[in-house]
CSV table of C-alpha atoms in Angstrom, one decimal:
chain,number,residue,atom,x,y,z
R,1,MET,CA,54.2,-12.7,4.5
R,2,ILE,CA,52.3,-15.6,6.1
R,3,ALA,CA,50.3,-13.1,8.2
R,4,LEU,CA,49.3,-11.2,5.0
R,5,ARG,CA,48.1,-14.4,3.3
R,6,VAL,CA,46.0,-15.4,6.4
R,7,SER,CA,44.5,-11.9,6.6
R,8,ALA,CA,43.6,-12.0,2.9
R,9,ALA,CA,42.1,-15.5,3.3
R,10,VAL,CA,40.0,-14.3,6.3
R,11,ALA,CA,38.8,-11.2,4.4
R,12,ALA,CA,37.8,-13.4,1.4
R,13,ALA,CA,35.9,-15.8,3.6
R,14,ILE,CA,34.0,-13.0,5.2
R,15,MET,CA,33.1,-11.6,1.8
R,16,LEU,CA,32.0,-15.1,0.6
R,17,LEU,CA,29.8,-15.7,3.7
R,18,GLY,CA,28.3,-12.3,3.3
R,19,ALA,CA,27.9,-10.1,6.3
R,20,LYS,CA,24.2,-9.2,7.0
R,21,ALA,CA,23.4,-5.7,6.0
R,22,PRO,CA,21.8,-3.6,8.7
R,23,PRO,CA,18.0,-3.1,8.3
R,24,ALA,CA,16.9,0.0,6.4
R,25,SER,CA,15.8,2.9,8.6
R,26,ARG,CA,13.6,4.7,6.0
R,27,ILE,CA,10.1,3.8,4.9
R,28,PRO,CA,9.9,3.1,1.1
R,29,ALA,CA,8.4,5.9,-1.0
R,30,GLU,CA,5.3,3.9,-2.0
R,31,PHE,CA,4.1,3.8,1.6
R,32,ARG,CA,4.6,7.5,2.3
R,33,GLY,CA,1.8,10.0,2.5
R,34,GLU,CA,-1.4,10.9,4.3
R,35,TRP,CA,-4.0,8.1,4.6
R,36,THR,CA,-7.5,8.3,6.1
R,37,ASN,CA,-10.6,6.3,6.9
R,38,GLN,CA,-12.6,9.5,6.8
R,39,PRO,CA,-11.9,11.4,3.5
R,40,ARG,CA,-13.2,14.7,5.0
R,41,TYR,CA,-10.1,14.7,7.3
R,42,CYS,CA,-7.6,14.8,4.5
R,43,GLY,CA,-5.4,17.8,4.9
R,44,LEU,CA,-6.9,18.9,8.2
R,45,LYS,CA,-4.6,19.5,11.2
R,46,GLY,CA,-5.7,19.2,14.7
R,47,ASP,CA,-7.9,16.0,14.6
R,48,ASP,CA,-7.1,14.1,17.7
R,49,LEU,CA,-8.7,10.9,16.5
R,50,ASP,CA,-6.8,8.1,14.7
R,51,SER,CA,-8.6,8.8,11.4
R,52,VAL,CA,-5.5,10.1,9.6
R,53,LEU,CA,-2.3,8.1,9.4
R,54,THR,CA,0.8,10.0,8.3
R,55,VAL,CA,3.8,8.1,6.9
R,56,THR,CA,7.0,9.9,6.2
R,57,PRO,CA,10.5,8.6,5.4
R,58,ASP,CA,11.4,8.4,9.1
R,59,ALA,CA,8.2,8.5,11.1
R,60,VAL,CA,4.7,7.1,11.3
R,61,GLY,CA,1.9,8.6,13.3
R,62,TYR,CA,-1.6,9.8,14.0
R,63,PHE,CA,-2.3,13.5,14.9
R,64,GLU,CA,0.3,14.5,17.5
R,65,ASN,CA,1.5,10.9,18.1
R,66,HIS,CA,4.4,10.1,15.9
R,67,TRP,CA,7.0,7.4,16.2
R,68,ARG,CA,10.5,7.7,14.8
R,69,VAL,CA,11.5,4.7,12.7
R,70,LYS,CA,14.4,2.6,13.9
R,71,ALA,CA,14.3,-0.1,11.3
R,72,VAL,CA,12.2,-1.2,8.3
R,73,ARG,CA,12.2,-4.8,6.9
R,74,ARG,CA,10.4,-5.9,3.7
R,75,THR,CA,8.0,-8.8,4.3
R,76,GLY,CA,6.1,-10.9,1.8
R,77,ARG,CA,3.3,-8.4,1.3
R,78,GLY,CA,4.4,-5.3,3.2
R,79,ILE,CA,6.9,-3.9,5.6
R,80,ALA,CA,7.6,-4.5,9.3
R,81,ILE,CA,8.6,-1.5,11.3
R,82,SER,CA,10.4,-1.1,14.6
R,83,TYR,CA,10.6,2.3,16.4
R,84,HIS,CA,12.8,4.2,18.7
R,85,PRO,CA,11.4,3.9,22.3
R,86,ARG,CA,9.1,6.6,23.6
R,87,GLN,CA,8.2,7.3,27.2
R,88,ASP,CA,4.8,9.0,26.5
R,89,PHE,CA,2.9,6.6,24.4
R,90,ASP,CA,-0.8,6.5,24.7
R,91,MET,CA,-1.4,4.9,21.4
R,92,TYR,CA,0.4,2.1,19.6
R,93,ALA,CA,2.2,2.6,16.4
R,94,PRO,CA,1.4,0.2,13.5
R,95,ASN,CA,4.4,-2.2,13.3
R,96,TYR,CA,3.2,-3.6,9.9
R,97,LEU,CA,2.1,-1.8,6.8
R,98,ARG,CA,1.0,-3.2,3.4
R,99,LEU,CA,-0.6,-1.6,0.3
R,100,SER,CA,-3.5,-2.7,-1.8
R,101,ALA,CA,-2.6,-3.9,-5.3
R,102,ASP,CA,-3.5,-0.5,-6.8
R,103,ARG,CA,-1.7,1.3,-3.9
R,104,SER,CA,-4.8,3.4,-3.1
R,105,ARG,CA,-5.2,1.8,0.4
R,106,ILE,CA,-2.8,1.1,3.2
R,107,PHE,CA,-3.5,-1.6,5.8
R,108,THR,CA,-2.0,-1.9,9.3
R,109,SER,CA,-2.5,-5.7,9.5
R,110,ASP,CA,-2.7,-8.7,7.3
R,111,ASP,CA,-6.2,-9.4,8.5
R,112,PRO,CA,-8.6,-9.7,5.5
R,113,ARG,CA,-11.2,-7.9,7.5
R,114,ASP,CA,-9.0,-4.8,7.9
R,115,THR,CA,-10.6,-2.0,5.8
R,116,GLY,CA,-7.5,0.1,5.8
R,117,TYR,CA,-7.0,3.7,5.0
R,118,ARG,CA,-7.5,5.5,1.7
R,119,ARG,CA,-4.7,7.6,0.3
R,120,CYS,CA,-5.4,11.3,0.6
R,121,PRO,CA,-5.1,13.4,-2.6
R,122,ARG,CA,-1.8,15.2,-2.7
R,123,SER,CA,-1.9,18.9,-1.9
R,124,LYS,CA,-1.8,21.2,-4.9
R,125,ALA,CA,0.1,23.8,-2.9
């Protein structure tokens, strides 16, 4: 009986202290989509430049370089992202994303000089 009371007390203490929840591993919907600094590239496949940024629920990337998301954490103005390791990286994944107030632009830094990427129109297909 004493052991049962101790176990219940320990369980209650853990609940009161609150165990930290693991970080989310999916990018929030408002960040997802195709973004570009050259509108003519929207919807095109095969551009090997970094002019189109693609954000999906579980990956971020440019052209053929995509990084699988390991964890996402909300920050004051955006999200911080960590990725699963890759052996073949020749570019660096953005580890921070934030949206403009009207959500028409995405930025990969908090630098006020960052011009960001414009959201591509959604495909009508």
